[in-house]
mmCIF file of C-alpha atoms and ligand atoms in Angstrom:
data_model
loop_
_atom_site.group_PDB
_atom_site.id
_atom_site.type_symbol
_atom_site.label_atom_id
_atom_site.label_comp_id
_atom_site.label_asym_id
_atom_site.label_seq_id
_atom_site.Cartn_x
_atom_site.Cartn_y
_atom_site.Cartn_z
ATOM 1 C CA MET A 895 50.975 -67.252 -41.548
ATOM 2 C CA SER A 896 48.598 -65.947 -44.055
ATOM 3 C CA ILE A 897 46.699 -62.641 -43.998
ATOM 4 C CA ALA A 898 44.375 -63.323 -46.031
ATOM 5 C CA GLY A 899 40.409 -63.173 -44.545
ATOM 6 C CA ALA A 900 42.081 -61.059 -41.867
ATOM 7 C CA THR A 901 40.929 -57.411 -42.037
ATOM 8 C CA PRO A 902 44.106 -55.451 -40.199
ATOM 9 C CA ALA A 903 43.548 -52.214 -38.270
ATOM 10 C CA LYS A 904 45.272 -49.715 -40.571
ATOM 11 C CA PRO A 905 47.538 -47.925 -38.098
ATOM 12 C CA ALA A 906 47.711 -43.803 -39.052
ATOM 13 C CA ARG A 907 51.195 -43.775 -39.639
ATOM 14 C CA GLU A 908 52.371 -46.625 -41.292
ATOM 15 C CA ARG A 909 56.192 -48.003 -40.530
ATOM 16 C CA ILE A 910 57.677 -47.768 -43.985
ATOM 17 C CA ALA A 911 61.286 -49.269 -45.561
ATOM 18 C CA VAL A 912 62.246 -48.802 -48.354
ATOM 19 C CA ILE A 913 65.488 -51.320 -49.887
ATOM 20 C CA GLY A 914 67.215 -49.696 -52.264
ATOM 21 C CA ALA A 915 67.933 -45.896 -52.098
ATOM 22 C CA GLY A 916 69.288 -44.990 -56.094
ATOM 23 C CA LEU A 917 67.061 -43.018 -57.993
ATOM 24 C CA MET A 918 63.638 -44.859 -57.278
ATOM 25 C CA GLY A 919 64.302 -45.441 -53.803
ATOM 26 C CA HIS A 920 64.795 -42.103 -52.224
ATOM 27 C CA GLY A 921 62.463 -40.420 -53.843
ATOM 28 C CA ILE A 922 59.444 -43.253 -53.064
ATOM 29 C CA ALA A 923 61.092 -42.637 -49.197
ATOM 30 C CA GLN A 924 60.584 -38.979 -49.701
ATOM 31 C CA VAL A 925 56.665 -39.773 -50.354
ATOM 32 C CA PHE A 926 56.007 -41.625 -47.643
ATOM 33 C CA ALA A 927 57.958 -38.887 -45.038
ATOM 34 C CA VAL A 928 56.049 -35.846 -46.430
ATOM 35 C CA ALA A 929 53.044 -38.080 -45.787
ATOM 36 C CA GLY A 930 54.272 -38.044 -42.432
ATOM 37 C CA HIS A 931 54.831 -41.666 -42.390
ATOM 38 C CA PRO A 932 58.553 -42.916 -40.529
ATOM 39 C CA VAL A 933 60.783 -44.378 -43.077
ATOM 40 C CA ARG A 934 63.765 -46.831 -42.427
ATOM 41 C CA LEU A 935 65.814 -46.451 -45.804
ATOM 42 C CA TYR A 936 68.220 -49.154 -46.770
ATOM 43 C CA ASP A 937 70.474 -49.973 -49.638
ATOM 44 C CA SER A 938 73.920 -52.225 -49.674
ATOM 45 C CA ASP A 939 76.274 -49.441 -51.201
ATOM 46 C CA PRO A 940 77.186 -46.874 -48.713
ATOM 47 C CA GLY A 941 77.765 -44.193 -50.869
ATOM 48 C CA THR A 942 74.323 -44.299 -52.327
ATOM 49 C CA LEU A 943 73.224 -44.608 -48.926
ATOM 50 C CA ALA A 944 74.628 -41.575 -47.089
ATOM 51 C CA ALA A 945 74.019 -39.591 -49.474
ATOM 52 C CA ALA A 946 70.131 -40.182 -49.794
ATOM 53 C CA PRO A 947 69.130 -37.558 -46.813
ATOM 54 C CA ALA A 948 70.777 -34.906 -48.953
ATOM 55 C CA ARG A 949 69.367 -35.967 -51.857
ATOM 56 C CA ILE A 950 65.742 -36.007 -50.253
ATOM 57 C CA ARG A 951 66.679 -32.775 -48.704
ATOM 58 C CA GLY A 952 67.599 -30.753 -52.401
ATOM 59 C CA ASN A 953 64.049 -32.405 -53.930
ATOM 60 C CA LEU A 954 62.469 -30.745 -50.829
ATOM 61 C CA GLU A 955 64.112 -27.631 -50.858
ATOM 62 C CA ALA A 956 63.556 -27.424 -54.943
ATOM 63 C CA LEU A 957 59.846 -28.367 -54.821
ATOM 64 C CA GLY A 958 59.152 -25.480 -51.990
ATOM 65 C CA GLN A 959 58.263 -28.221 -49.448
ATOM 66 C CA ASP A 960 59.218 -28.266 -45.798
ATOM 67 C CA VAL A 961 62.667 -30.067 -45.804
ATOM 68 C CA ALA A 962 61.965 -31.336 -42.044
ATOM 69 C CA ALA A 963 60.067 -34.454 -43.632
ATOM 70 C CA ALA A 964 63.627 -35.468 -44.362
ATOM 71 C CA ASP A 965 64.080 -35.952 -40.930
ATOM 72 C CA ARG A 966 61.554 -38.992 -40.753
ATOM 73 C CA VAL A 967 63.613 -40.781 -43.178
ATOM 74 C CA ARG A 968 66.407 -42.836 -41.056
ATOM 75 C CA LEU A 969 69.192 -45.183 -42.505
ATOM 76 C CA ALA A 970 69.411 -48.656 -41.821
ATOM 77 C CA ALA A 971 72.235 -50.347 -41.385
ATOM 78 C CA THR A 972 71.080 -54.061 -43.241
ATOM 79 C CA VAL A 973 67.561 -55.278 -44.350
ATOM 80 C CA ALA A 974 66.900 -57.084 -41.002
ATOM 81 C CA ASP A 975 67.348 -53.940 -39.259
ATOM 82 C CA ALA A 976 65.310 -51.699 -41.860
ATOM 83 C CA VAL A 977 62.226 -53.978 -41.765
ATOM 84 C CA ALA A 978 61.902 -55.527 -38.310
ATOM 85 C CA ASP A 979 59.007 -53.206 -37.210
ATOM 86 C CA ALA A 980 57.663 -52.158 -40.501
ATOM 87 C CA ASP A 981 53.771 -52.179 -41.815
ATOM 88 C CA PHE A 982 55.025 -52.430 -45.095
ATOM 89 C CA VAL A 983 58.187 -52.492 -47.681
ATOM 90 C CA VAL A 984 58.879 -51.672 -50.865
ATOM 91 C CA GLU A 985 62.173 -52.817 -52.728
ATOM 92 C CA ALA A 986 63.781 -51.078 -54.964
ATOM 93 C CA VAL A 987 67.178 -52.287 -55.817
ATOM 94 C CA ALA A 988 68.760 -53.394 -59.516
ATOM 95 C CA GLU A 989 66.193 -54.740 -61.904
ATOM 96 C CA ASP A 990 67.214 -57.921 -61.717
ATOM 97 C CA LEU A 991 65.539 -61.395 -60.619
ATOM 98 C CA ALA A 992 67.987 -62.872 -58.328
ATOM 99 C CA VAL A 993 69.131 -59.621 -56.807
ATOM 100 C CA LYS A 994 65.620 -58.908 -55.699
ATOM 101 C CA ARG A 995 64.894 -62.732 -55.039
ATOM 102 C CA ALA A 996 67.771 -62.918 -52.286
ATOM 103 C CA VAL A 997 66.282 -59.170 -51.177
ATOM 104 C CA PHE A 998 62.949 -60.676 -50.147
ATOM 105 C CA ALA A 999 64.454 -63.452 -48.773
ATOM 106 C CA ALA A 1000 66.085 -61.642 -46.268
ATOM 107 C CA VAL A 1001 63.085 -59.581 -45.573
ATOM 108 C CA GLU A 1002 60.741 -62.630 -45.155
ATOM 109 C CA ALA A 1003 63.106 -63.698 -42.531
ATOM 110 C CA ALA A 1004 62.853 -59.751 -40.194
ATOM 111 C CA ALA A 1005 59.620 -58.248 -41.449
ATOM 112 C CA PRO A 1006 56.629 -58.557 -39.295
ATOM 113 C CA ALA A 1007 53.692 -60.633 -39.894
ATOM 114 C CA GLY A 1008 51.051 -58.851 -41.379
ATOM 115 C CA CYS A 1009 53.695 -56.604 -42.602
ATOM 116 C CA ILE A 1010 53.343 -56.303 -46.767
ATOM 117 C CA LEU A 1011 56.104 -56.473 -49.263
ATOM 118 C CA ALA A 1012 56.060 -54.424 -52.576
ATOM 119 C CA SER A 1013 58.591 -54.543 -55.655
ATOM 120 C CA ASN A 1014 58.779 -51.577 -57.839
ATOM 121 C CA THR A 1015 60.353 -53.519 -60.486
ATOM 122 C CA SER A 1016 59.597 -52.046 -63.891
ATOM 123 C CA VAL A 1017 58.801 -55.080 -66.045
ATOM 124 C CA ILE A 1018 59.460 -58.320 -64.272
ATOM 125 C CA PRO A 1019 56.318 -60.211 -62.882
ATOM 126 C CA ILE A 1020 56.079 -59.835 -59.016
ATOM 127 C CA GLY A 1021 54.979 -63.752 -58.647
ATOM 128 C CA ALA A 1022 58.443 -64.262 -60.503
ATOM 129 C CA ILE A 1023 59.952 -62.300 -57.729
ATOM 130 C CA MET A 1024 58.168 -63.534 -54.548
ATOM 131 C CA ALA A 1025 57.939 -67.304 -55.469
ATOM 132 C CA GLY A 1026 60.156 -68.322 -53.261
ATOM 133 C CA LEU A 1027 58.388 -67.122 -49.872
ATOM 134 C CA ALA A 1028 56.083 -68.617 -47.419
ATOM 135 C CA ASP A 1029 53.572 -66.279 -47.352
ATOM 136 C CA ARG A 1030 52.967 -64.815 -50.499
ATOM 137 C CA SER A 1031 49.520 -63.405 -49.818
ATOM 138 C CA ARG A 1032 51.361 -59.946 -48.714
ATOM 139 C CA THR A 1033 52.921 -59.854 -51.434
ATOM 140 C CA LEU A 1034 52.531 -57.184 -54.465
ATOM 141 C CA GLY A 1035 53.778 -54.985 -56.634
ATOM 142 C CA THR A 1036 53.816 -51.238 -56.382
ATOM 143 C CA HIS A 1037 55.420 -49.821 -59.679
ATOM 144 C CA TRP A 1038 56.150 -45.982 -59.077
ATOM 145 C CA PHE A 1039 57.210 -43.677 -62.384
ATOM 146 C CA ASN A 1040 60.375 -41.392 -62.181
ATOM 147 C CA PRO A 1041 60.329 -39.509 -60.262
ATOM 148 C CA PRO A 1042 58.249 -40.687 -57.645
ATOM 149 C CA PHE A 1043 57.829 -37.547 -56.295
ATOM 150 C CA LEU A 1044 56.603 -35.473 -59.541
ATOM 151 C CA VAL A 1045 54.581 -38.201 -61.654
ATOM 152 C CA PRO A 1046 51.667 -39.005 -59.657
ATOM 153 C CA LEU A 1047 50.806 -42.848 -61.010
ATOM 154 C CA VAL A 1048 51.197 -45.713 -59.165
ATOM 155 C CA GLU A 1049 50.205 -49.354 -60.198
ATOM 156 C CA VAL A 1050 49.461 -52.016 -57.805
ATOM 157 C CA ILE A 1051 50.130 -55.372 -58.944
ATOM 158 C CA GLU A 1052 48.212 -58.031 -57.685
ATOM 159 C CA THR A 1053 49.091 -62.186 -58.401
ATOM 160 C CA PRO A 1054 46.651 -64.884 -57.594
ATOM 161 C CA GLU A 1055 48.095 -65.578 -54.764
ATOM 162 C CA THR A 1056 47.779 -61.382 -53.104
ATOM 163 C CA ALA A 1057 45.260 -61.296 -50.605
ATOM 164 C CA PRO A 1058 42.286 -58.594 -51.260
ATOM 165 C CA GLU A 1059 43.102 -56.882 -47.931
ATOM 166 C CA THR A 1060 47.227 -56.851 -49.457
ATOM 167 C CA VAL A 1061 45.680 -54.934 -52.337
ATOM 168 C CA ALA A 1062 43.239 -52.584 -50.444
ATOM 169 C CA ARG A 1063 45.774 -51.644 -47.990
ATOM 170 C CA THR A 1064 48.186 -50.775 -50.677
ATOM 171 C CA LEU A 1065 46.096 -48.597 -52.350
ATOM 172 C CA ALA A 1066 44.967 -46.984 -48.965
ATOM 173 C CA LEU A 1067 48.246 -46.008 -48.221
ATOM 174 C CA HIS A 1068 49.365 -44.882 -51.419
ATOM 175 C CA ARG A 1069 45.784 -42.391 -52.057
ATOM 176 C CA ALA A 1070 46.344 -41.373 -48.840
ATOM 177 C CA ALA A 1071 49.892 -39.976 -49.048
ATOM 178 C CA GLY A 1072 48.657 -38.427 -52.408
ATOM 179 C CA LYS A 1073 49.260 -40.803 -55.458
ATOM 180 C CA ILE A 1074 47.048 -41.599 -58.179
ATOM 181 C CA ALA A 1075 47.274 -45.322 -57.623
ATOM 182 C CA VAL A 1076 45.072 -48.232 -60.323
ATOM 183 C CA HIS A 1077 44.593 -51.680 -59.322
ATOM 184 C CA VAL A 1078 46.500 -53.669 -62.105
ATOM 185 C CA ARG A 1079 44.586 -57.205 -61.679
ATOM 186 C CA ARG A 1080 47.124 -59.371 -63.880
ATOM 187 C CA ASP A 1081 50.834 -59.888 -63.159
ATOM 188 C CA LEU A 1082 51.815 -59.386 -66.415
ATOM 189 C CA PRO A 1083 55.450 -58.294 -67.385
ATOM 190 C CA GLY A 1084 55.378 -54.294 -68.034
ATOM 191 C CA PHE A 1085 51.853 -54.136 -65.999
ATOM 192 C CA ILE A 1086 49.981 -51.435 -67.851
ATOM 193 C CA GLY A 1087 52.173 -48.521 -68.171
ATOM 194 C CA ASN A 1088 54.955 -50.145 -69.487
ATOM 195 C CA ARG A 1089 53.426 -52.290 -71.786
ATOM 196 C CA LEU A 1090 52.036 -49.098 -73.619
ATOM 197 C CA GLN A 1091 55.620 -47.180 -73.382
ATOM 198 C CA HIS A 1092 57.410 -49.808 -74.662
ATOM 199 C CA ALA A 1093 54.824 -50.871 -77.803
ATOM 200 C CA LEU A 1094 55.375 -47.027 -78.881
ATOM 201 C CA TRP A 1095 59.138 -47.514 -78.248
ATOM 202 C CA ARG A 1096 59.143 -50.564 -80.635
ATOM 203 C CA GLU A 1097 57.525 -48.694 -83.369
ATOM 204 C CA ALA A 1098 59.963 -45.848 -82.845
ATOM 205 C CA ILE A 1099 62.676 -47.544 -82.995
ATOM 206 C CA ALA A 1100 61.234 -49.686 -86.026
ATOM 207 C CA LEU A 1101 61.379 -46.225 -87.876
ATOM 208 C CA VAL A 1102 64.717 -45.216 -87.678
ATOM 209 C CA GLU A 1103 65.879 -48.453 -88.026
ATOM 210 C CA ALA A 1104 63.973 -48.740 -91.984
ATOM 211 C CA GLY A 1105 65.327 -45.275 -92.613
ATOM 212 C CA VAL A 1106 61.280 -43.693 -92.377
ATOM 213 C CA CYS A 1107 63.302 -40.931 -90.235
ATOM 214 C CA ASP A 1108 65.650 -39.778 -87.746
ATOM 215 C CA ALA A 1109 65.481 -40.280 -83.750
ATOM 216 C CA GLU A 1110 64.878 -36.658 -83.690
ATOM 217 C CA THR A 1111 61.644 -36.562 -86.142
ATOM 218 C CA VAL A 1112 60.669 -39.162 -83.983
ATOM 219 C CA ASP A 1113 60.488 -37.254 -80.629
ATOM 220 C CA THR A 1114 59.391 -34.036 -82.415
ATOM 221 C CA VAL A 1115 56.028 -35.805 -83.513
ATOM 222 C CA VAL A 1116 55.268 -37.091 -80.463
ATOM 223 C CA LYS A 1117 55.955 -34.394 -78.529
ATOM 224 C CA ALA A 1118 54.475 -31.321 -80.864
ATOM 225 C CA GLY A 1119 51.884 -34.039 -82.260
ATOM 226 C CA PHE A 1120 49.870 -36.150 -80.225
ATOM 227 C CA GLY A 1121 51.979 -36.171 -77.342
ATOM 228 C CA ARG A 1122 50.721 -32.659 -76.716
ATOM 229 C CA ARG A 1123 47.190 -34.218 -76.100
ATOM 230 C CA LEU A 1124 48.484 -37.159 -73.607
ATOM 231 C CA PRO A 1125 47.891 -35.274 -70.441
ATOM 232 C CA VAL A 1126 44.086 -34.726 -70.822
ATOM 233 C CA LEU A 1127 43.273 -37.089 -73.649
ATOM 234 C CA GLY A 1128 43.696 -41.606 -72.737
ATOM 235 C CA PRO A 1129 44.194 -43.239 -75.897
ATOM 236 C CA LEU A 1130 40.844 -44.800 -75.472
ATOM 237 C CA GLU A 1131 38.897 -41.107 -74.733
ATOM 238 C CA ASN A 1132 40.846 -40.301 -78.063
ATOM 239 C CA ALA A 1133 39.041 -43.447 -79.750
ATOM 240 C CA ASP A 1134 35.755 -42.210 -78.665
ATOM 241 C CA LEU A 1135 36.251 -38.993 -79.385
ATOM 242 C CA VAL A 1136 37.081 -39.380 -83.019
ATOM 243 C CA GLY A 1137 34.321 -42.384 -83.332
ATOM 244 C CA THR A 1138 34.841 -46.336 -82.617
ATOM 245 C CA ASP A 1139 34.308 -46.532 -86.717
ATOM 246 C CA LEU A 1140 37.322 -44.020 -87.394
ATOM 247 C CA THR A 1141 39.432 -45.703 -85.475
ATOM 248 C CA LEU A 1142 38.001 -49.296 -87.064
ATOM 249 C CA ALA A 1143 38.589 -47.780 -90.397
ATOM 250 C CA ILE A 1144 42.379 -46.910 -89.357
ATOM 251 C CA HIS A 1145 43.478 -50.518 -87.625
ATOM 252 C CA GLN A 1146 42.435 -51.613 -90.623
ATOM 253 C CA ILE A 1147 44.814 -50.144 -92.869
ATOM 254 C CA VAL A 1148 47.942 -49.767 -90.578
ATOM 255 C CA LEU A 1149 48.186 -52.442 -88.127
ATOM 256 C CA ALA A 1150 49.361 -54.823 -90.270
ATOM 257 C CA ASP A 1151 51.759 -52.472 -91.400
ATOM 258 C CA LEU A 1152 53.561 -51.879 -87.379
ATOM 259 C CA SER A 1153 56.529 -53.932 -86.111
ATOM 260 C CA ARG A 1154 55.291 -57.080 -84.678
ATOM 261 C CA ALA A 1155 59.188 -57.656 -83.446
ATOM 262 C CA THR A 1156 59.536 -59.810 -80.815
ATOM 263 C CA GLY A 1157 62.741 -59.541 -79.526
ATOM 264 C CA PRO A 1158 64.632 -56.544 -79.166
ATOM 265 C CA SER A 1159 65.453 -54.846 -82.144
ATOM 266 C CA PRO A 1160 68.975 -55.761 -83.728
ATOM 267 C CA TYR A 1161 69.490 -51.473 -84.156
ATOM 268 C CA LEU A 1162 69.552 -50.924 -80.581
ATOM 269 C CA GLU A 1163 71.443 -53.962 -79.766
ATOM 270 C CA ARG A 1164 73.916 -52.626 -81.989
ATOM 271 C CA LEU A 1165 73.950 -48.971 -80.192
ATOM 272 C CA VAL A 1166 74.234 -51.272 -76.848
ATOM 273 C CA ALA A 1167 77.245 -53.201 -78.337
ATOM 274 C CA GLU A 1168 78.966 -49.887 -79.566
ATOM 275 C CA GLY A 1169 78.655 -48.130 -76.494
ATOM 276 C CA ARG A 1170 76.074 -45.451 -77.388
ATOM 277 C CA LEU A 1171 74.537 -45.975 -74.194
ATOM 278 C CA GLY A 1172 72.213 -42.520 -74.337
ATOM 279 C CA MET A 1173 73.097 -39.441 -72.397
ATOM 280 C CA LYS A 1174 75.794 -40.946 -70.037
ATOM 281 C CA THR A 1175 78.315 -41.770 -72.774
ATOM 282 C CA GLY A 1176 77.103 -38.634 -75.378
ATOM 283 C CA GLN A 1177 75.417 -40.720 -77.514
ATOM 284 C CA GLY A 1178 72.319 -43.161 -78.262
ATOM 285 C CA PHE A 1179 69.644 -42.850 -80.564
ATOM 286 C CA ARG A 1180 71.236 -39.121 -80.575
ATOM 287 C CA ARG A 1181 74.439 -37.426 -80.002
ATOM 288 C CA TRP A 1182 74.171 -35.339 -76.066
ATOM 289 C CA ASP A 1183 76.597 -33.202 -74.211
ATOM 290 C CA ALA A 1184 76.257 -31.824 -71.181
ATOM 291 C CA ALA A 1185 74.308 -28.632 -72.228
ATOM 292 C CA SER A 1186 72.110 -30.279 -73.988
ATOM 293 C CA ALA A 1187 71.488 -33.803 -71.671
ATOM 294 C CA ALA A 1188 71.053 -31.120 -68.538
ATOM 295 C CA ALA A 1189 68.683 -29.456 -70.795
ATOM 296 C CA VAL A 1190 65.951 -32.198 -71.131
ATOM 297 C CA ARG A 1191 66.655 -33.067 -67.737
ATOM 298 C CA ASP A 1192 65.708 -29.661 -66.446
ATOM 299 C CA GLY A 1193 62.926 -28.731 -69.011
ATOM 300 C CA LEU A 1194 61.408 -32.719 -67.543
ATOM 301 C CA ARG A 1195 61.454 -31.459 -63.924
ATOM 302 C CA ARG A 1196 60.159 -28.131 -64.608
ATOM 303 C CA HIS A 1197 57.082 -29.590 -66.757
ATOM 304 C CA LEU A 1198 56.356 -31.971 -63.843
ATOM 305 C CA GLN A 1199 56.372 -29.670 -61.755
ATOM 306 C CA ARG A 1200 54.543 -27.212 -63.317
ATOM 307 C CA ALA A 1201 51.674 -29.978 -64.054
ATOM 308 C CA LEU A 1202 51.674 -30.991 -60.216
ATOM 309 C CA GLU A 1203 51.319 -27.312 -59.289
ATOM 310 C CA ASP A 1204 48.298 -26.711 -61.589
ATOM 311 C CA GLU A 1205 46.791 -30.054 -60.344
ATOM 312 C CA GLN A 1206 47.233 -28.677 -57.112
ATOM 313 C CA ALA A 1207 45.922 -25.291 -57.524
ATOM 314 C CA ALA A 1208 42.811 -26.943 -59.379
ATOM 315 C CA ALA A 1209 42.016 -29.575 -56.227
ATOM 316 C CA ALA A 1210 42.510 -25.905 -54.240
ATOM 317 C CA GLY A 1211 40.172 -24.089 -56.513
ATOM 318 C CA ALA A 1212 37.484 -26.801 -56.640
ATOM 319 C CA GLY A 1213 37.696 -27.808 -52.583
ATOM 320 C CA GLU A 1214 36.559 -23.286 -52.217
ATOM 321 C CA SER A 1215 33.823 -23.493 -54.494
ATOM 322 C CA THR A 1216 32.200 -26.569 -52.611
ATOM 323 C CA GLN A 1217 32.206 -24.815 -49.297
HETATM 324 N N1 NAD B 931 64.345 -45.193 -63.066
HETATM 325 C C1 NAD B 931 63.040 -45.652 -63.281
HETATM 326 O O1 NAD B 931 62.837 -44.579 -64.348
HETATM 327 C C2 NAD B 931 62.400 -46.564 -62.808
HETATM 328 C C3 NAD B 931 60.928 -46.390 -62.850
HETATM 329 C C4 NAD B 931 60.340 -47.500 -61.953
HETATM 330 C C5 NAD B 931 60.499 -48.921 -61.789
HETATM 331 N N2 NAD B 931 62.085 -48.758 -61.677
HETATM 332 C C6 NAD B 931 62.590 -49.899 -61.046
HETATM 333 O O2 NAD B 931 62.924 -49.328 -59.968
HETATM 334 C C7 NAD B 931 64.019 -50.429 -59.430
HETATM 335 C C8 NAD B 931 65.466 -49.434 -58.677
HETATM 336 O O3 NAD B 931 65.419 -48.621 -60.204
HETATM 337 P P1 NAD B 931 66.586 -47.147 -60.097
HETATM 338 O O4 NAD B 931 66.323 -46.244 -61.332
HETATM 339 O O5 NAD B 931 66.210 -46.550 -58.606
HETATM 340 O O6 NAD B 931 68.294 -47.890 -59.786
HETATM 341 P P2 NAD B 931 68.955 -47.698 -59.008
HETATM 342 O O7 NAD B 931 70.196 -48.229 -59.366
HETATM 343 O O8 NAD B 931 69.281 -45.812 -59.205
HETATM 344 O O9 NAD B 931 69.243 -47.666 -57.109
HETATM 345 C C9 NAD B 931 69.102 -49.069 -56.995
HETATM 346 C C10 NAD B 931 69.752 -49.267 -55.951
HETATM 347 O O10 NAD B 931 69.991 -50.532 -55.398
HETATM 348 C C11 NAD B 931 71.439 -50.500 -54.940
HETATM 349 N N3 NAD B 931 71.046 -52.578 -54.451
HETATM 350 C C12 NAD B 931 71.838 -53.314 -55.372
HETATM 351 N N4 NAD B 931 71.385 -54.766 -54.891
HETATM 352 C C13 NAD B 931 71.247 -53.979 -53.654
HETATM 353 C C14 NAD B 931 70.802 -55.199 -52.497
HETATM 354 N N5 NAD B 931 70.702 -56.381 -52.571
HETATM 355 N N6 NAD B 931 70.343 -54.663 -51.528
HETATM 356 C C15 NAD B 931 70.159 -52.959 -50.980
HETATM 357 N N7 NAD B 931 70.313 -52.514 -51.848
HETATM 358 C C16 NAD B 931 71.098 -52.996 -53.648
HETATM 359 C C17 NAD B 931 72.253 -49.772 -55.368
HETATM 360 O O11 NAD B 931 73.069 -49.944 -54.625
HETATM 361 C C18 NAD B 931 71.366 -48.784 -56.071
HETATM 362 O O12 NAD B 931 71.537 -47.762 -54.886
HETATM 363 C C19 NAD B 931 64.598 -51.304 -60.785
HETATM 364 O O13 NAD B 931 63.586 -52.570 -60.419
HETATM 365 C C20 NAD B 931 64.008 -50.672 -61.241
HETATM 366 O O14 NAD B 931 63.093 -51.195 -62.609
HETATM 367 C C21 NAD B 931 62.976 -47.672 -62.100
#
């Protein structure tokens, strides 16, 4: 059964199912609930699932939003229970192709025809995740950023088999929920955001590995330097600002010198092999204790929350001035 060619009426309230209630899943459920949609949430780990409502309430409290929205999120006992009457299913389980494929097989068996099936994978091509399904016209990617309720972007990724209506409905659903949803027209590993991020991370690690500087210096150069401009000046706006002629002159010198590694850095592989996994083990590229890790997390959340509040205030001001 294909939904290609049909123009389904969009219900004012979409019934949303979220599979995976971890870091991303509970936050995605929260966004849809705040937007007024009924949400069914499922996780194979009973503890994670049971903790989700309190986690969502805590987030809403911290944001100064109405905690009653959390009541629109109902927990489901099985995948089938979660998706049985859904209009839109989004999967946010572990980043493992086999696990995701098994989840979507269960979703397809129970979800109604016409229900859209979306994956929140970070980098796995959507076509690979959905390859075993009978109707791939209703499948696509919706790639959110952490935390889903503070970072506005959602990348909506189509595959060659995704129906245009599936993309249109998904963009409309996310935009109506207050997200900045962009259409990614090719199903490439990492989509747009993670390709850009990891091009930067590859060079960052290469600089440390080559002994040019330490990890803290890399982070300072980004945060105190070009990172300051990024929220208001994208890279290609910046290229136009300085001039494409200067950009060309820079690329003629620097590009040949950048890392072109096609696999993970041996330095990164060594960190992982030695158990230096980052904040969770106290050491990664840098050393961490509970206080310094908490300071980074708190600072990030405050920064993202302020940015969102500033945008909301600016939008409200613009609304008033046009009335
Ligand atoms: N963490 C991020 O910043 C981020 C950002 C964007 C996308 N993603 C992607 O979102 C997905 C989830 O990431 P996360 O950070 O929320 O991970 P997480 O580990 O916090 O949550 C994953 C959850 O999936 C559950 N799960 C595993 N197998 C399952 C199954 N078969 N059925 C139901 N639930 C199952 C786990 O119990 C866990 O609670 C991954 O694909 C990840 O790559 C993560």
